[in-house]
GROMACS .gro file of C-alpha atoms in nm:
model
  394
    1UNK     CA    1  -7.032   2.829   4.564
    2UNK     CA    2  -6.920   3.085   4.819
    3UNK     CA    3  -6.665   2.942   5.065
    4UNK     CA    4  -6.604   3.132   5.392
    5UNK     CA    5  -6.253   3.238   5.489
    6UNK     CA    6  -6.091   3.334   5.815
    7UNK     CA    7  -6.227   3.643   5.995
    8UNK     CA    8  -6.130   3.966   5.818
    9UNK     CA    9  -6.069   3.801   5.480
   10UNK     CA   10  -6.316   3.808   5.188
   11UNK     CA   11  -6.518   3.503   5.087
   12UNK     CA   12  -6.401   3.317   4.778
   13UNK     CA   13  -6.645   3.264   4.489
   14UNK     CA   14  -6.571   2.960   4.274
   15UNK     CA   15  -6.765   2.892   3.958
   16UNK     CA   16  -6.845   2.546   3.819
   17UNK     CA   17  -6.541   2.569   3.589
   18UNK     CA   18  -6.284   2.576   3.868
   19UNK     CA   19  -6.023   2.299   3.875
   20UNK     CA   20  -6.008   2.025   4.136
   21UNK     CA   21  -5.689   2.176   4.274
   22UNK     CA   22  -5.863   2.510   4.325
   23UNK     CA   23  -6.154   2.345   4.506
   24UNK     CA   24  -5.924   2.150   4.733
   25UNK     CA   25  -5.732   2.465   4.820
   26UNK     CA   26  -6.053   2.654   4.887
   27UNK     CA   27  -6.188   2.379   5.114
   28UNK     CA   28  -5.860   2.371   5.301
   29UNK     CA   29  -5.870   2.749   5.344
   30UNK     CA   30  -6.227   2.734   5.476
   31UNK     CA   31  -6.138   2.500   5.763
   32UNK     CA   32  -5.780   2.607   5.829
   33UNK     CA   33  -5.693   2.788   6.151
   34UNK     CA   34  -5.325   2.834   6.058
   35UNK     CA   35  -5.287   3.183   5.910
   36UNK     CA   36  -4.968   3.103   5.717
   37UNK     CA   37  -5.125   2.798   5.552
   38UNK     CA   38  -5.436   3.001   5.476
   39UNK     CA   39  -5.236   3.274   5.305
   40UNK     CA   40  -5.051   3.012   5.098
   41UNK     CA   41  -5.382   2.862   4.986
   42UNK     CA   42  -5.514   3.203   4.891
   43UNK     CA   43  -5.197   3.274   4.690
   44UNK     CA   44  -5.240   2.942   4.509
   45UNK     CA   45  -5.596   3.037   4.412
   46UNK     CA   46  -5.490   3.379   4.283
   47UNK     CA   47  -5.207   3.232   4.077
   48UNK     CA   48  -5.414   2.956   3.922
   49UNK     CA   49  -5.751   3.126   3.858
   50UNK     CA   50  -5.816   3.446   3.666
   51UNK     CA   51  -6.160   3.463   3.827
   52UNK     CA   52  -6.019   3.604   4.152
   53UNK     CA   53  -5.786   3.856   3.989
   54UNK     CA   54  -5.888   4.224   4.010
   55UNK     CA   55  -6.029   4.380   3.691
   56UNK     CA   56  -5.765   4.485   3.443
   57UNK     CA   57  -5.686   4.855   3.451
   58UNK     CA   58  -5.576   5.067   3.161
   59UNK     CA   59  -5.201   5.103   3.118
   60UNK     CA   60  -5.018   5.395   3.275
   61UNK     CA   61  -4.901   5.497   2.927
   62UNK     CA   62  -5.258   5.511   2.800
   63UNK     CA   63  -5.377   5.710   3.102
   64UNK     CA   64  -5.081   5.945   3.092
   65UNK     CA   65  -5.142   6.035   2.726
   66UNK     CA   66  -5.492   6.154   2.815
   67UNK     CA   67  -5.378   6.344   3.123
   68UNK     CA   68  -5.091   6.506   2.932
   69UNK     CA   69  -5.336   6.617   2.663
   70UNK     CA   70  -5.578   6.756   2.921
   71UNK     CA   71  -5.300   6.932   3.112
   72UNK     CA   72  -5.166   7.079   2.786
   73UNK     CA   73  -5.508   7.221   2.716
   74UNK     CA   74  -5.545   7.347   3.072
   75UNK     CA   75  -5.217   7.540   3.044
   76UNK     CA   76  -5.301   7.659   2.694
   77UNK     CA   77  -5.273   8.042   2.677
   78UNK     CA   78  -5.554   8.088   2.423
   79UNK     CA   79  -5.929   8.064   2.454
   80UNK     CA   80  -6.105   7.734   2.524
   81UNK     CA   81  -6.465   7.620   2.493
   82UNK     CA   82  -6.581   7.277   2.614
   83UNK     CA   83  -6.896   7.072   2.565
   84UNK     CA   84  -6.940   6.742   2.751
   85UNK     CA   85  -7.241   6.567   2.603
   86UNK     CA   86  -7.400   6.231   2.666
   87UNK     CA   87  -7.179   6.052   2.411
   88UNK     CA   88  -6.895   6.285   2.309
   89UNK     CA   89  -6.683   6.546   2.481
   90UNK     CA   90  -6.585   6.823   2.238
   91UNK     CA   91  -6.345   7.113   2.275
   92UNK     CA   92  -6.263   7.413   2.059
   93UNK     CA   93  -5.952   7.618   2.129
   94UNK     CA   94  -5.818   7.927   1.958
   95UNK     CA   95  -5.454   8.035   1.942
   96UNK     CA   96  -5.244   8.281   1.743
   97UNK     CA   97  -5.204   8.160   1.384
   98UNK     CA   98  -4.825   8.193   1.417
   99UNK     CA   99  -4.818   7.932   1.697
  100UNK     CA  100  -4.792   7.560   1.628
  101UNK     CA  101  -5.053   7.333   1.784
  102UNK     CA  102  -4.880   7.129   2.056
  103UNK     CA  103  -5.154   6.869   2.091
  104UNK     CA  104  -5.105   6.516   1.953
  105UNK     CA  105  -5.341   6.395   1.680
  106UNK     CA  106  -5.439   6.094   1.892
  107UNK     CA  107  -5.442   6.039   2.268
  108UNK     CA  108  -5.596   5.772   2.490
  109UNK     CA  109  -5.851   5.533   2.341
  110UNK     CA  110  -6.083   5.778   2.165
  111UNK     CA  111  -5.916   6.121   2.191
  112UNK     CA  112  -5.872   6.284   1.850
  113UNK     CA  113  -5.771   6.619   1.711
  114UNK     CA  114  -5.953   6.712   1.391
  115UNK     CA  115  -5.715   6.912   1.168
  116UNK     CA  116  -5.967   6.894   0.882
  117UNK     CA  117  -6.196   7.123   1.083
  118UNK     CA  118  -5.935   7.385   1.174
  119UNK     CA  119  -5.972   7.731   1.023
  120UNK     CA  120  -5.832   8.082   1.056
  121UNK     CA  121  -6.042   8.357   1.208
  122UNK     CA  122  -5.976   8.725   1.265
  123UNK     CA  123  -6.071   8.827   1.617
  124UNK     CA  124  -5.978   9.149   1.797
  125UNK     CA  125  -5.774   9.254   1.494
  126UNK     CA  126  -5.549   8.945   1.505
  127UNK     CA  127  -5.538   8.624   1.299
  128UNK     CA  128  -5.612   8.313   1.505
  129UNK     CA  129  -5.631   7.942   1.433
  130UNK     CA  130  -5.932   7.755   1.570
  131UNK     CA  131  -5.875   7.386   1.649
  132UNK     CA  132  -6.112   7.107   1.754
  133UNK     CA  133  -6.074   6.785   1.952
  134UNK     CA  134  -6.320   6.519   2.064
  135UNK     CA  135  -6.333   6.199   2.262
  136UNK     CA  136  -6.574   5.961   2.428
  137UNK     CA  137  -6.745   6.104   2.736
  138UNK     CA  138  -6.736   5.759   2.894
  139UNK     CA  139  -6.357   5.735   2.841
  140UNK     CA  140  -6.310   6.084   2.985
  141UNK     CA  141  -6.507   5.981   3.292
  142UNK     CA  142  -6.298   5.664   3.333
  143UNK     CA  143  -5.976   5.863   3.311
  144UNK     CA  144  -6.092   6.114   3.570
  145UNK     CA  145  -6.202   5.834   3.804
  146UNK     CA  146  -5.881   5.631   3.766
  147UNK     CA  147  -5.651   5.930   3.825
  148UNK     CA  148  -5.843   6.121   4.092
  149UNK     CA  149  -5.610   5.988   4.365
  150UNK     CA  150  -5.296   6.119   4.193
  151UNK     CA  151  -5.151   6.456   4.300
  152UNK     CA  152  -5.229   6.734   4.054
  153UNK     CA  153  -5.023   7.036   3.965
  154UNK     CA  154  -5.062   7.363   3.784
  155UNK     CA  155  -5.264   7.673   3.847
  156UNK     CA  156  -5.640   7.664   3.871
  157UNK     CA  157  -5.809   7.757   3.545
  158UNK     CA  158  -6.171   7.843   3.477
  159UNK     CA  159  -6.314   7.689   3.158
  160UNK     CA  160  -6.659   7.762   3.022
  161UNK     CA  161  -6.839   7.434   2.949
  162UNK     CA  162  -7.181   7.331   2.822
  163UNK     CA  163  -7.365   6.999   2.834
  164UNK     CA  164  -7.456   6.775   3.123
  165UNK     CA  165  -7.089   6.699   3.195
  166UNK     CA  166  -7.031   7.063   3.291
  167UNK     CA  167  -7.223   6.977   3.607
  168UNK     CA  168  -7.153   6.605   3.646
  169UNK     CA  169  -6.775   6.628   3.608
  170UNK     CA  170  -6.722   6.956   3.794
  171UNK     CA  171  -6.579   6.792   4.106
  172UNK     CA  172  -6.350   6.541   3.931
  173UNK     CA  173  -6.213   6.803   3.689
  174UNK     CA  174  -6.123   7.019   3.986
  175UNK     CA  175  -5.959   6.727   4.170
  176UNK     CA  176  -5.758   6.591   3.878
  177UNK     CA  177  -5.673   6.899   3.672
  178UNK     CA  178  -5.738   7.204   3.891
  179UNK     CA  179  -5.996   7.308   3.631
  180UNK     CA  180  -6.307   7.489   3.744
  181UNK     CA  181  -6.591   7.428   3.498
  182UNK     CA  182  -6.818   7.729   3.449
  183UNK     CA  183  -7.150   7.595   3.323
  184UNK     CA  184  -7.294   7.765   3.013
  185UNK     CA  185  -7.645   7.709   2.872
  186UNK     CA  186  -7.609   7.445   2.601
  187UNK     CA  187  -7.871   7.581   2.361
  188UNK     CA  188  -7.732   7.933   2.388
  189UNK     CA  189  -7.387   7.802   2.295
  190UNK     CA  190  -7.529   7.660   1.971
  191UNK     CA  191  -7.680   7.995   1.874
  192UNK     CA  192  -7.360   8.181   1.965
  193UNK     CA  193  -7.164   7.928   1.760
  194UNK     CA  194  -7.384   7.981   1.456
  195UNK     CA  195  -7.336   8.357   1.486
  196UNK     CA  196  -6.955   8.320   1.525
  197UNK     CA  197  -6.924   8.091   1.221
  198UNK     CA  198  -7.140   8.322   1.013
  199UNK     CA  199  -6.908   8.612   1.093
  200UNK     CA  200  -6.567   8.441   1.122
  201UNK     CA  201  -6.596   8.088   0.983
  202UNK     CA  202  -6.445   7.940   0.665
  203UNK     CA  203  -6.612   7.991   0.328
  204UNK     CA  204  -6.710   7.622   0.301
  205UNK     CA  205  -6.867   7.598   0.645
  206UNK     CA  206  -7.219   7.565   0.501
  207UNK     CA  207  -7.281   7.291   0.246
  208UNK     CA  208  -7.547   7.078   0.083
  209UNK     CA  209  -7.525   6.707  -0.002
  210UNK     CA  210  -7.490   6.611  -0.368
  211UNK     CA  211  -7.632   6.299  -0.532
  212UNK     CA  212  -7.294   6.127  -0.494
  213UNK     CA  213  -7.295   6.206  -0.117
  214UNK     CA  214  -7.027   6.472  -0.164
  215UNK     CA  215  -7.033   6.804   0.021
  216UNK     CA  216  -7.131   7.089  -0.211
  217UNK     CA  217  -7.033   7.430  -0.062
  218UNK     CA  218  -7.324   7.669  -0.033
  219UNK     CA  219  -7.353   8.040   0.043
  220UNK     CA  220  -7.500   8.144   0.375
  221UNK     CA  221  -7.872   8.209   0.337
  222UNK     CA  222  -7.974   8.571   0.305
  223UNK     CA  223  -8.159   8.657   0.515
  224UNK     CA  224  -8.011   8.420   0.772
  225UNK     CA  225  -8.277   8.470   1.037
  226UNK     CA  226  -8.519   8.347   1.137
  227UNK     CA  227  -8.387   7.993   1.093
  228UNK     CA  228  -8.414   7.646   1.242
  229UNK     CA  229  -8.124   7.464   1.410
  230UNK     CA  230  -8.162   7.086   1.429
  231UNK     CA  231  -7.897   6.966   1.674
  232UNK     CA  232  -7.847   6.591   1.639
  233UNK     CA  233  -7.644   6.442   1.921
  234UNK     CA  234  -7.732   6.166   2.168
  235UNK     CA  235  -8.083   6.308   2.143
  236UNK     CA  236  -8.222   6.583   1.921
  237UNK     CA  237  -8.325   6.944   1.989
  238UNK     CA  238  -8.481   7.184   1.739
  239UNK     CA  239  -8.436   7.557   1.796
  240UNK     CA  240  -8.591   7.859   1.630
  241UNK     CA  241  -8.345   8.149   1.611
  242UNK     CA  242  -8.466   8.506   1.557
  243UNK     CA  243  -8.310   8.851   1.556
  244UNK     CA  244  -8.427   9.104   1.811
  245UNK     CA  245  -8.337   9.456   1.917
  246UNK     CA  246  -8.294   9.562   2.277
  247UNK     CA  247  -8.155   9.894   2.400
  248UNK     CA  248  -8.046   9.977   2.047
  249UNK     CA  249  -7.846   9.654   2.011
  250UNK     CA  250  -7.931   9.371   1.771
  251UNK     CA  251  -7.903   9.027   1.929
  252UNK     CA  252  -8.009   8.674   1.848
  253UNK     CA  253  -8.271   8.510   2.063
  254UNK     CA  254  -8.398   8.154   2.043
  255UNK     CA  255  -8.664   7.916   2.164
  256UNK     CA  256  -8.658   7.538   2.173
  257UNK     CA  257  -8.955   7.427   1.965
  258UNK     CA  258  -8.918   7.060   2.045
  259UNK     CA  259  -8.706   6.756   1.983
  260UNK     CA  260  -8.692   6.381   2.022
  261UNK     CA  261  -8.517   6.125   2.238
  262UNK     CA  262  -8.458   5.922   1.919
  263UNK     CA  263  -8.105   6.033   1.831
  264UNK     CA  264  -7.748   5.914   1.788
  265UNK     CA  265  -7.742   5.713   2.110
  266UNK     CA  266  -8.062   5.538   2.004
  267UNK     CA  267  -7.902   5.436   1.676
  268UNK     CA  268  -7.578   5.306   1.826
  269UNK     CA  269  -7.752   5.136   2.118
  270UNK     CA  270  -7.991   4.944   1.893
  271UNK     CA  271  -7.717   4.856   1.644
  272UNK     CA  272  -7.506   4.713   1.926
  273UNK     CA  273  -7.808   4.517   2.048
  274UNK     CA  274  -7.911   4.378   1.709
  275UNK     CA  275  -7.577   4.334   1.525
  276UNK     CA  276  -7.214   4.254   1.594
  277UNK     CA  277  -7.102   4.617   1.539
  278UNK     CA  278  -6.952   4.767   1.854
  279UNK     CA  279  -6.831   5.116   1.763
  280UNK     CA  280  -7.003   5.409   1.594
  281UNK     CA  281  -6.767   5.380   1.295
  282UNK     CA  282  -6.850   5.010   1.255
  283UNK     CA  283  -7.223   5.086   1.279
  284UNK     CA  284  -7.204   5.351   1.005
  285UNK     CA  285  -6.993   5.125   0.781
  286UNK     CA  286  -7.250   4.849   0.827
  287UNK     CA  287  -7.542   5.084   0.750
  288UNK     CA  288  -7.375   5.200   0.428
  289UNK     CA  289  -7.369   4.843   0.299
  290UNK     CA  290  -7.732   4.763   0.381
  291UNK     CA  291  -8.073   4.806   0.221
  292UNK     CA  292  -8.343   4.930   0.463
  293UNK     CA  293  -8.619   4.819   0.222
  294UNK     CA  294  -8.538   4.460   0.316
  295UNK     CA  295  -8.699   4.509   0.658
  296UNK     CA  296  -8.907   4.828   0.622
  297UNK     CA  297  -9.260   4.804   0.484
  298UNK     CA  298  -9.288   5.068   0.210
  299UNK     CA  299  -9.591   5.258   0.084
  300UNK     CA  300  -9.549   5.067  -0.243
  301UNK     CA  301  -9.578   4.737  -0.056
  302UNK     CA  302  -9.923   4.841   0.064
  303UNK     CA  303 -10.070   5.041  -0.225
  304UNK     CA  304  -9.876   4.919  -0.525
  305UNK     CA  305  -9.738   5.149  -0.794
  306UNK     CA  306 -10.075   5.279  -0.918
  307UNK     CA  307 -10.203   5.334  -0.567
  308UNK     CA  308  -9.895   5.541  -0.480
  309UNK     CA  309  -9.961   5.764  -0.781
  310UNK     CA  310 -10.315   5.820  -0.656
  311UNK     CA  311 -10.185   5.907  -0.309
  312UNK     CA  312  -9.917   6.132  -0.448
  313UNK     CA  313  -9.654   5.952  -0.239
  314UNK     CA  314  -9.332   5.785  -0.358
  315UNK     CA  315  -9.347   5.407  -0.359
  316UNK     CA  316  -9.016   5.381  -0.170
  317UNK     CA  317  -9.136   5.591   0.124
  318UNK     CA  318  -9.126   5.387   0.450
  319UNK     CA  319  -9.477   5.319   0.578
  320UNK     CA  320  -9.364   5.115   0.881
  321UNK     CA  321  -9.006   5.079   1.000
  322UNK     CA  322  -8.924   4.707   1.035
  323UNK     CA  323  -9.283   4.636   0.923
  324UNK     CA  324  -9.182   4.342   0.703
  325UNK     CA  325  -9.063   4.155   1.012
  326UNK     CA  326  -9.419   4.140   1.145
  327UNK     CA  327  -9.486   3.829   0.934
  328UNK     CA  328  -9.130   3.705   0.923
  329UNK     CA  329  -9.065   3.336   0.865
  330UNK     CA  330  -8.736   3.149   0.873
  331UNK     CA  331  -8.674   3.205   0.501
  332UNK     CA  332  -8.728   3.581   0.537
  333UNK     CA  333  -8.499   3.594   0.840
  334UNK     CA  334  -8.219   3.420   0.655
  335UNK     CA  335  -8.234   3.680   0.377
  336UNK     CA  336  -8.190   3.972   0.621
  337UNK     CA  337  -7.834   4.084   0.690
  338UNK     CA  338  -7.690   4.286   0.976
  339UNK     CA  339  -7.621   4.563   0.725
  340UNK     CA  340  -7.993   4.579   0.637
  341UNK     CA  341  -8.084   4.612   1.005
  342UNK     CA  342  -7.826   4.889   1.060
  343UNK     CA  343  -7.944   5.075   0.749
  344UNK     CA  344  -8.308   5.057   0.864
  345UNK     CA  345  -8.217   5.179   1.212
  346UNK     CA  346  -8.025   5.474   1.070
  347UNK     CA  347  -8.314   5.568   0.840
  348UNK     CA  348  -8.562   5.546   1.127
  349UNK     CA  349  -8.357   5.768   1.360
  350UNK     CA  350  -8.266   6.031   1.100
  351UNK     CA  351  -8.611   6.059   0.941
  352UNK     CA  352  -8.763   6.110   1.285
  353UNK     CA  353  -8.577   6.442   1.307
  354UNK     CA  354  -8.641   6.533   0.944
  355UNK     CA  355  -9.018   6.487   0.987
  356UNK     CA  356  -9.018   6.708   1.298
  357UNK     CA  357  -8.808   6.975   1.127
  358UNK     CA  358  -9.036   6.975   0.823
  359UNK     CA  359  -9.343   7.023   1.043
  360UNK     CA  360  -9.183   7.325   1.212
  361UNK     CA  361  -9.077   7.466   0.873
  362UNK     CA  362  -9.437   7.451   0.751
  363UNK     CA  363  -9.555   7.629   1.065
  364UNK     CA  364  -9.290   7.901   1.034
  365UNK     CA  365  -9.364   7.944   0.665
  366UNK     CA  366  -9.718   8.048   0.754
  367UNK     CA  367  -9.590   8.285   1.023
  368UNK     CA  368  -9.313   8.463   0.828
  369UNK     CA  369  -9.433   8.418   0.471
  370UNK     CA  370  -9.142   8.207   0.346
  371UNK     CA  371  -8.960   7.884   0.424
  372UNK     CA  372  -8.679   7.947   0.675
  373UNK     CA  373  -8.331   7.800   0.626
  374UNK     CA  374  -8.272   7.480   0.824
  375UNK     CA  375  -7.928   7.387   0.959
  376UNK     CA  376  -7.861   7.026   1.061
  377UNK     CA  377  -7.572   7.019   1.307
  378UNK     CA  378  -7.432   6.797   1.582
  379UNK     CA  379  -7.180   6.524   1.651
  380UNK     CA  380  -7.408   6.248   1.517
  381UNK     CA  381  -7.364   6.384   1.163
  382UNK     CA  382  -6.983   6.406   1.180
  383UNK     CA  383  -6.827   6.140   0.953
  384UNK     CA  384  -7.180   6.012   0.886
  385UNK     CA  385  -7.233   6.038   0.509
  386UNK     CA  386  -7.538   5.805   0.495
  387UNK     CA  387  -7.724   6.012   0.756
  388UNK     CA  388  -7.655   6.330   0.559
  389UNK     CA  389  -7.783   6.161   0.244
  390UNK     CA  390  -8.104   6.057   0.424
  391UNK     CA  391  -8.157   6.418   0.535
  392UNK     CA  392  -8.102   6.560   0.189
  393UNK     CA  393  -8.327   6.304   0.020
  394UNK     CA  394  -8.613   6.307   0.274
   0.00000   0.00000   0.00000
């Protein structure tokens, strides 16, 4: 029920679970013309019912750790590159190899530095160390919103940024941190990044996936171009990268061949809907323990072993994702685990991109006379061993 209060004061909403004392106080407040008595009744309601308390805010310590990290990066003397995607915000920064990284390994709820990705690179005749950090885009947005009223300090700094957040967060980054985001074309940044890593990156930057899911270092393809880049993030984009000459200079040019809206956000969103997993790490751990064949209808389920031989298709190839649930009874449902559902979702999302990439490879093979190298990249594949295995085995 919504009980009216005195003019200028908000109405009080009381759910069916409120105590008798709360209801009596609310009724008294509704008909009371004495302001002092009304304020006392309101105080009683606030003290005795969590329903009328304001939403809990994050602690100052938690907020300050994020702001300190962001301000440290803003004042950082080296070079910075930022990408604010639909799920993750990522930053690369480069400093002299002789300098120690001043950034904490963890900050806020999701902020992380990734020392396992750091590497040395020689640029402009000097040795530099390249570092990487990441965090949830949603948490970054919350931090910017919750601190936008606080006074900021420091000089204004321009930072080149890609992704949708380069536009969406431009105002709040300027208000909170005195940072001016200079938007950079997201697809172009991927191609420039590939070129930089090819020239300056570590020797083990390119790898294949072994049968035991381990990373097996691989040499860069020769020739490198033309190639396909399959960028798996919240969604998926597939680029063709070629080499071209203009005014005597050799440059890389690219075109987006296609993509799919079935990406990392699809996987996590459906896992959260269909299982008890809440985080990406929990979803991946769950998928690793499951068997997608429990819910997927396979080619072998339709044609049998001999029929699959006739078709020339493997019997364990999915014919219909979640197809076995079409005729599900109670006994079948009881045999299905959350891990099976997560594993099937991961297979569905990853193979969607693999099928698209394979189609483009076949088309390019006709055009250039050979199969081009294909690079699978993106935040969705980071710390995602089962997805890498699906790619390598599809």
